[in-house]
Amino acid sequence: MDESNGRNSRIISAVMVLMLIIILCAVYYLFCMIRDQKTPNLSRETNSTSAAESESDSAALPDSTASSDSTTQPDSPQLAEYPVYYANTEAEIFASPDPEGEIIGTLYLHEPVRVIEEVENNAWGKIRMNGGEYGYVPMYQLSQEILKEVDESQTHWEYSRTGLEIQINKYAEDNLVYWVADVYTENPEKDINTAWAGGSYEASYNQRNKTSQLAYDNNAIFAVNGDSAGARKSGSDFENPIVIRNGILYHEDERDIGEMCALKKDGELVIFRPGELGGPQEMIDAGVTDTWWFDCTLVENGEIPHSLIEVEISLEKAPYTAIGQKDKNNFIFIVADGRGSNGSEGVTYTGMARLMQRYGAVTAYALDGGGSSTIYFDGMVLNKPSDGSQRAISDIIYVAK
């Protein structure tokens, strides 16, 4: 009898355990059903009006704290440790770091998100979504600051500190919209700087970024796009000749493939052809801090080259960026919108040369143009790049705060 009772007790206990397991499974299934009904997109924050407001709001991001979703991936890192970025345009979220891949969500303008990891040569940011899955966003569509809105009626901006004064004016005339930045510096070697995407010439081959982000990374008050030297790596069809930036020799090739521009420590802009200033190391020893190559001299000794005037009729109007100077302490940067952006047709190289000459340049040289042309000032992109948003580029010229 005792043996029978013991057997019955064991059966009852087993049944109770089985029922408990069934109940727990049902609860877990119900939890999963509720969780899966959530939208796969990141939760939407109200568009912030300032970086400070966005920083304060970031604590509310589902990825910024250990949310209930994080328990679905117990081995996930503490996302609050990762930097907050903001969408600088409406950006699609992909299932993999592939622009041809599946689109699984959208980031809206100024929406904050934490980037867990940069992959594919830092071209893509890996983010975690509310459902627990991961998505990927092109890094050039993210910024660590929220760009300020530009007042369309404003035509003048300025900045000054000891030894530096920047005056920027916007002009609209004859279907052309352009900006002239007049930079006066007592110390050109200190104030006229260059920067690479990714921090080095080699990294800029594959790792591009926006002018505004490169400016932010380098604490710049003012910046324009450079000559896109990172797009002309060794072995390419348009391999760079001599590449010197901030006094460092990055690439040495003395092929004479056109006119170049050099900046010296004392502020002098010099037009030269490879070999005319000696070898690369001789150039550095003689005070050259930076070189640019786009094979288009705009103004030399105050005059526009005859070769540029002769071909003016055949040149295309487009957005362009150029660097020039009145003297060793006074630099001019001009950025022109084009291809219909901002209602502007753009300029030819000759047209840009005439603008440089009009505003007092004795030496001027063309930088990259097209969708790369961008002018940044104090947290704002003043122009409207012709791609519709900022293009990811390899290098900038900037003035630090």
Coordinates of C-alpha atoms in Angstrom, one line a residue:
M1 CA 0.0 0.0 0.0
D2 CA 2.8 2.4 1.0
E3 CA 4.5 1.6 -2.3
S4 CA 1.4 2.4 -4.2
N5 CA 0.9 5.7 -2.4
G6 CA 4.5 6.7 -3.1
R7 CA 4.0 5.9 -6.8
N8 CA 0.9 8.0 -6.9
S9 CA 2.6 10.9 -5.2
R10 CA 5.4 10.8 -7.8
I11 CA 2.9 10.7 -10.6
I12 CA 1.1 13.8 -9.2
S13 CA 4.4 15.6 -8.8
A14 CA 5.4 14.9 -12.3
V15 CA 2.1 16.1 -13.6
M16 CA 2.4 19.3 -11.6
V17 CA 5.9 19.9 -12.9
L18 CA 4.7 19.3 -16.5
M19 CA 1.8 21.7 -16.0
L20 CA 4.1 24.4 -14.6
I21 CA 6.4 23.9 -17.7
I22 CA 3.4 24.3 -20.0
I23 CA 2.3 27.5 -18.2
L24 CA 5.8 29.0 -18.4
C25 CA 6.0 28.1 -22.1
A26 CA 2.6 29.8 -22.7
V27 CA 3.7 32.9 -20.9
Y28 CA 7.0 33.0 -22.9
Y29 CA 5.1 32.6 -26.2
L30 CA 2.7 35.4 -25.2
F31 CA 5.7 37.6 -24.4
C32 CA 7.2 36.9 -27.8
M33 CA 4.0 37.6 -29.6
I34 CA 3.7 41.0 -27.9
R35 CA 7.4 41.8 -28.6
D36 CA 7.2 40.9 -32.2
Q37 CA 4.2 43.2 -32.7
K38 CA 6.6 46.2 -32.1
T39 CA 7.7 48.2 -35.1
P40 CA 11.1 47.2 -36.5
N41 CA 12.1 50.9 -36.9
L42 CA 13.9 52.9 -34.2
S43 CA 11.6 54.8 -32.0
R44 CA 11.1 58.4 -33.3
E45 CA 12.3 61.3 -31.3
T46 CA 10.9 64.7 -31.9
N47 CA 13.3 66.6 -34.2
S48 CA 15.7 68.4 -31.9
T49 CA 16.3 72.1 -32.3
S50 CA 19.8 72.0 -30.8
A51 CA 22.5 69.5 -30.1
A52 CA 22.2 70.2 -26.4
E53 CA 18.5 69.2 -26.4
S54 CA 19.2 66.1 -28.4
E55 CA 21.9 65.0 -25.9
S56 CA 19.4 65.4 -23.1
D57 CA 16.8 63.4 -25.0
S58 CA 19.3 60.6 -25.8
A59 CA 18.7 59.0 -22.4
A60 CA 15.2 58.1 -23.6
L61 CA 16.5 56.2 -26.6
P62 CA 15.7 52.4 -26.3
D63 CA 19.3 51.7 -27.2
S64 CA 20.8 54.0 -24.6
T65 CA 19.7 52.0 -21.6
A66 CA 19.2 48.3 -20.7
S67 CA 15.7 48.1 -22.1
S68 CA 13.5 45.1 -21.9
D69 CA 14.5 44.3 -25.5
S70 CA 18.1 43.9 -24.5
T71 CA 17.2 40.8 -22.5
T72 CA 16.6 39.0 -25.8
Q73 CA 20.3 39.3 -26.5
P74 CA 22.0 38.8 -23.1
D75 CA 25.5 39.0 -24.6
S76 CA 24.8 42.4 -26.2
P77 CA 27.1 45.3 -25.0
Q78 CA 25.8 48.1 -22.9
L79 CA 24.7 50.4 -25.7
A80 CA 24.9 53.5 -23.6
E81 CA 28.7 53.3 -23.9
Y82 CA 28.5 53.9 -27.6
P83 CA 28.5 57.4 -29.3
V84 CA 25.3 59.1 -30.3
Y85 CA 25.0 60.1 -34.0
Y86 CA 22.2 62.1 -35.7
A87 CA 20.8 61.5 -39.2
N88 CA 21.8 64.5 -41.4
T89 CA 19.2 63.5 -44.0
E90 CA 16.5 60.9 -44.2
A91 CA 18.5 57.7 -44.2
E92 CA 17.5 54.1 -45.0
I93 CA 18.5 51.3 -42.6
F94 CA 19.7 48.2 -44.4
A95 CA 19.7 44.6 -43.1
S96 CA 23.4 44.3 -44.2
P97 CA 26.2 46.7 -45.1
D98 CA 25.2 46.6 -48.7
P99 CA 23.5 49.4 -50.6
E100 CA 21.7 46.9 -52.8
G101 CA 20.5 44.9 -49.7
E102 CA 17.1 44.8 -48.0
I103 CA 15.8 48.0 -46.5
I104 CA 14.4 47.4 -43.0
G105 CA 13.7 50.9 -41.7
T106 CA 14.3 54.6 -41.9
L107 CA 16.1 57.2 -39.9
Y108 CA 14.5 60.7 -40.1
L109 CA 16.4 64.0 -40.2
H110 CA 18.2 64.7 -36.8
E111 CA 17.0 61.3 -35.4
P112 CA 19.5 60.1 -32.8
V113 CA 21.0 56.6 -32.8
R114 CA 23.9 54.9 -31.2
V115 CA 26.5 53.4 -33.5
I116 CA 27.8 50.1 -32.0
E117 CA 30.5 49.5 -34.6
E118 CA 31.8 50.9 -37.9
V119 CA 32.3 48.2 -40.5
E120 CA 33.4 47.9 -44.1
N121 CA 36.3 50.3 -43.8
N122 CA 34.2 52.5 -41.5
A123 CA 31.7 53.1 -44.3
W124 CA 28.7 51.7 -42.4
G125 CA 27.5 52.1 -38.9
K126 CA 26.0 49.1 -37.1
I127 CA 22.9 50.0 -35.0
R128 CA 20.6 48.0 -32.8
M129 CA 16.8 48.3 -33.4
N130 CA 13.9 48.0 -31.1
G131 CA 13.1 44.4 -32.0
G132 CA 16.6 43.4 -31.0
E133 CA 17.9 42.9 -34.6
Y134 CA 20.7 44.9 -36.1
G135 CA 20.7 47.3 -39.0
Y136 CA 23.3 49.3 -41.0
V137 CA 23.4 52.9 -42.0
P138 CA 25.9 54.6 -44.3
M139 CA 28.2 56.7 -42.0
Y140 CA 28.2 59.6 -44.4
Q141 CA 24.5 60.0 -43.5
L142 CA 25.2 60.4 -39.8
S143 CA 26.8 63.2 -37.9
Q144 CA 27.9 63.7 -34.3
E145 CA 26.4 67.1 -34.3
I146 CA 23.0 68.5 -35.5
L147 CA 23.6 71.0 -38.2
K148 CA 22.1 74.4 -37.5
E149 CA 19.4 75.6 -39.9
V150 CA 20.5 78.3 -42.3
D151 CA 18.4 81.4 -42.5
E152 CA 17.8 81.8 -46.2
S153 CA 17.6 85.6 -45.9
Q154 CA 21.0 85.9 -44.2
T155 CA 23.8 86.9 -46.5
H156 CA 26.7 87.7 -44.1
W157 CA 28.5 85.7 -41.4
E158 CA 31.6 86.5 -39.4
Y159 CA 33.9 85.2 -36.7
S160 CA 37.0 86.5 -35.0
R161 CA 39.5 85.6 -32.4
T162 CA 43.0 86.9 -31.6
G163 CA 45.0 86.9 -34.9
L164 CA 42.1 85.7 -37.0
E165 CA 39.1 87.2 -38.7
I166 CA 36.6 85.5 -41.1
Q167 CA 34.0 87.4 -43.2
I168 CA 31.6 85.4 -45.4
N169 CA 29.2 86.9 -47.9
K170 CA 26.6 85.2 -50.0
Y171 CA 25.9 86.6 -53.5
A172 CA 23.1 85.9 -56.0
E173 CA 23.5 87.3 -59.5
D174 CA 22.8 86.2 -63.1
N175 CA 21.5 82.7 -62.2
L176 CA 24.5 82.2 -60.0
V177 CA 24.6 81.7 -56.2
Y178 CA 28.0 81.7 -54.5
W179 CA 29.8 82.4 -51.2
V180 CA 33.0 84.3 -50.7
A181 CA 35.0 83.7 -47.5
D182 CA 37.6 86.3 -46.7
V183 CA 40.0 84.8 -44.1
Y184 CA 42.7 87.1 -42.5
T185 CA 45.2 85.3 -40.3
E186 CA 48.4 86.5 -38.6
N187 CA 49.6 82.9 -38.4
P188 CA 48.8 81.0 -41.7
E189 CA 50.9 78.0 -40.6
K190 CA 48.6 77.6 -37.5
D191 CA 45.3 78.6 -39.0
I192 CA 45.1 77.1 -42.5
N193 CA 44.8 73.4 -42.0
T194 CA 43.9 70.2 -43.8
A195 CA 42.3 67.0 -42.7
W196 CA 41.8 63.5 -44.1
A197 CA 38.7 61.3 -43.7
G198 CA 39.8 58.5 -41.4
G199 CA 42.7 60.5 -40.2
S200 CA 45.3 59.6 -42.9
Y201 CA 45.8 59.6 -46.6
E202 CA 45.6 55.8 -46.9
A203 CA 42.4 55.6 -44.8
S204 CA 40.8 58.2 -47.0
Y205 CA 41.0 55.8 -50.0
N206 CA 38.0 54.0 -48.7
Q207 CA 36.8 55.9 -45.7
R208 CA 35.0 59.1 -46.8
N209 CA 33.0 61.5 -44.7
K210 CA 31.1 64.7 -45.1
T211 CA 32.7 68.2 -44.9
S212 CA 30.6 69.0 -41.8
Q213 CA 31.6 65.8 -40.0
L214 CA 35.3 66.3 -40.8
A215 CA 35.0 69.9 -39.7
Y216 CA 33.3 68.8 -36.4
D217 CA 36.0 66.2 -35.8
N218 CA 38.7 68.9 -36.2
N219 CA 37.0 71.6 -34.1
A220 CA 36.7 73.8 -37.2
I221 CA 34.8 77.1 -37.4
F222 CA 35.1 77.2 -41.2
A223 CA 35.8 74.5 -43.8
V224 CA 35.5 73.8 -47.5
N225 CA 36.0 70.5 -49.5
G226 CA 39.6 69.8 -50.6
D227 CA 40.9 68.3 -53.9
S228 CA 39.7 64.7 -53.3
A229 CA 43.2 63.4 -53.3
G230 CA 41.9 60.2 -51.5
A231 CA 40.0 59.3 -54.7
R232 CA 43.3 59.2 -56.7
K233 CA 45.2 56.5 -54.9
S234 CA 48.3 54.7 -56.3
G235 CA 47.6 52.6 -59.3
S236 CA 44.4 54.5 -60.2
D237 CA 43.8 56.1 -63.6
F238 CA 44.5 59.6 -62.1
E239 CA 47.1 58.7 -59.6
N240 CA 48.2 61.7 -57.5
P241 CA 51.6 63.3 -58.1
I242 CA 53.0 64.9 -54.9
V243 CA 50.8 64.8 -51.8
I244 CA 51.9 66.9 -48.8
R245 CA 49.5 67.8 -46.0
N246 CA 50.3 69.6 -42.8
G247 CA 54.0 69.2 -43.6
I248 CA 53.8 65.5 -44.0
L249 CA 54.8 63.8 -47.3
Y250 CA 52.1 61.2 -48.1
H251 CA 52.8 60.3 -51.7
E252 CA 55.8 60.9 -53.9
D253 CA 55.6 60.9 -57.7
E254 CA 57.3 63.6 -59.8
R255 CA 55.4 63.0 -63.0
D256 CA 54.6 66.3 -64.7
I257 CA 50.9 65.8 -65.0
G258 CA 49.8 69.4 -64.7
E259 CA 49.9 72.5 -62.5
M260 CA 49.7 72.2 -58.8
C261 CA 49.2 74.5 -55.9
A262 CA 51.4 74.7 -52.8
L263 CA 51.0 76.5 -49.5
K264 CA 54.1 77.5 -47.5
K265 CA 54.5 78.1 -43.8
D266 CA 54.7 81.9 -44.3
G267 CA 51.3 81.8 -46.1
E268 CA 52.4 82.1 -49.7
L269 CA 50.3 80.2 -52.3
V270 CA 52.5 79.0 -55.1
I271 CA 51.6 77.6 -58.5
F272 CA 54.1 75.0 -59.8
R273 CA 54.6 71.9 -61.9
P274 CA 56.2 68.8 -60.3
G275 CA 60.0 69.3 -60.2
E276 CA 59.9 73.1 -60.3
L277 CA 60.3 73.4 -56.6
G278 CA 62.7 70.5 -56.2
G279 CA 61.9 67.1 -54.9
P280 CA 59.1 66.5 -52.3
Q281 CA 61.5 66.5 -49.4
E282 CA 63.2 69.7 -50.7
M283 CA 59.8 71.3 -50.9
I284 CA 59.1 70.5 -47.2
D285 CA 62.5 71.7 -46.2
A286 CA 61.7 74.9 -48.0
G287 CA 58.6 75.4 -46.0
V288 CA 55.8 73.8 -48.1
T289 CA 53.1 72.5 -45.8
D290 CA 50.4 71.5 -48.2
T291 CA 49.9 70.7 -51.9
W292 CA 46.7 70.3 -54.0
W293 CA 46.3 69.0 -57.5
F294 CA 43.3 69.6 -59.8
D295 CA 45.3 70.9 -62.8
C296 CA 43.6 74.2 -63.1
T297 CA 45.3 77.5 -62.2
L298 CA 42.7 80.2 -62.0
V299 CA 44.8 83.3 -61.2
E300 CA 48.6 83.8 -61.2
N301 CA 50.3 87.1 -60.5
G302 CA 46.9 88.7 -60.6
E303 CA 46.1 87.5 -64.1
I304 CA 43.8 84.8 -65.5
P305 CA 45.9 82.4 -67.7
H306 CA 45.3 83.0 -71.4
S307 CA 44.7 79.2 -71.9
L308 CA 41.7 79.4 -69.6
I309 CA 40.2 82.4 -71.4
E310 CA 40.6 80.7 -74.8
V311 CA 38.6 77.6 -73.8
E312 CA 35.9 79.5 -71.8
I313 CA 33.2 78.9 -74.4
S314 CA 33.7 75.1 -74.3
L315 CA 33.7 74.8 -70.5
E316 CA 30.8 73.4 -68.5
K317 CA 29.0 75.4 -65.8
A318 CA 29.0 73.4 -62.6
P319 CA 29.4 73.8 -58.8
Y320 CA 33.0 74.7 -58.0
T321 CA 35.3 75.4 -55.0
A322 CA 38.5 77.4 -55.1
I323 CA 41.2 78.7 -52.9
G324 CA 43.0 82.0 -53.4
Q325 CA 44.8 84.8 -51.6
K326 CA 45.3 88.5 -51.7
D327 CA 48.5 88.3 -49.8
K328 CA 50.3 85.9 -47.4
N329 CA 47.9 86.7 -44.6
N330 CA 44.7 87.1 -46.5
F331 CA 43.0 84.1 -48.1
I332 CA 39.9 83.8 -50.2
F333 CA 37.7 80.8 -50.6
I334 CA 34.8 80.7 -53.1
V335 CA 32.1 78.1 -53.4
A336 CA 29.5 78.3 -56.1
D337 CA 26.3 76.2 -56.3
G338 CA 25.3 74.8 -59.6
R339 CA 23.3 72.2 -61.6
G340 CA 20.1 73.9 -60.5
S341 CA 20.8 73.7 -56.8
N342 CA 19.7 76.9 -55.0
G343 CA 18.5 78.1 -58.4
S344 CA 22.1 78.4 -59.5
E345 CA 23.5 77.3 -62.9
G346 CA 27.1 77.2 -61.6
V347 CA 30.3 78.6 -63.1
T348 CA 33.0 77.6 -65.6
Y349 CA 36.6 77.5 -64.5
T350 CA 37.0 80.8 -66.2
G351 CA 34.0 82.2 -64.4
M352 CA 35.5 81.1 -61.1
A353 CA 38.7 82.8 -62.1
R354 CA 36.9 86.0 -62.8
L355 CA 35.2 85.9 -59.4
M356 CA 38.6 85.3 -57.7
Q357 CA 40.1 88.3 -59.6
R358 CA 37.1 90.5 -58.7
Y359 CA 37.5 89.8 -55.0
G360 CA 41.2 90.6 -55.0
A361 CA 43.0 87.3 -55.5
V362 CA 46.5 87.5 -56.9
T363 CA 46.8 83.7 -56.8
A364 CA 44.0 81.2 -57.1
Y365 CA 43.6 77.5 -57.8
A366 CA 40.6 75.2 -58.4
L367 CA 39.7 72.5 -55.9
D368 CA 37.2 69.7 -56.4
G369 CA 33.7 70.7 -57.6
G370 CA 30.4 69.1 -58.5
G371 CA 28.6 67.4 -55.7
S372 CA 31.7 67.7 -53.5
S373 CA 31.5 71.5 -53.3
T374 CA 30.6 72.4 -49.8
I375 CA 31.1 75.4 -47.5
Y376 CA 30.8 75.0 -43.7
F377 CA 30.6 77.6 -41.1
D378 CA 29.9 77.4 -37.3
G379 CA 27.7 74.3 -37.4
M380 CA 26.0 75.2 -40.7
V381 CA 26.4 74.0 -44.3
L382 CA 25.8 77.4 -46.0
N383 CA 25.3 76.1 -49.6
K384 CA 23.1 73.4 -51.1
P385 CA 25.4 70.6 -52.5
S386 CA 24.1 69.5 -55.9
D387 CA 23.7 65.9 -54.9
G388 CA 20.8 66.9 -52.7
S389 CA 22.9 66.3 -49.5
Q390 CA 26.5 66.5 -48.6
R391 CA 28.8 64.1 -50.5
A392 CA 31.2 61.9 -48.6
I393 CA 34.7 63.2 -49.5
S394 CA 38.3 62.4 -48.6
D395 CA 39.7 65.7 -47.4
I396 CA 39.0 69.3 -46.3
I397 CA 40.7 72.6 -45.8
Y398 CA 39.7 74.2 -42.5
V399 CA 40.2 76.9 -39.9
A400 CA 40.0 75.8 -36.3
K401 CA 38.0 77.7 -33.6

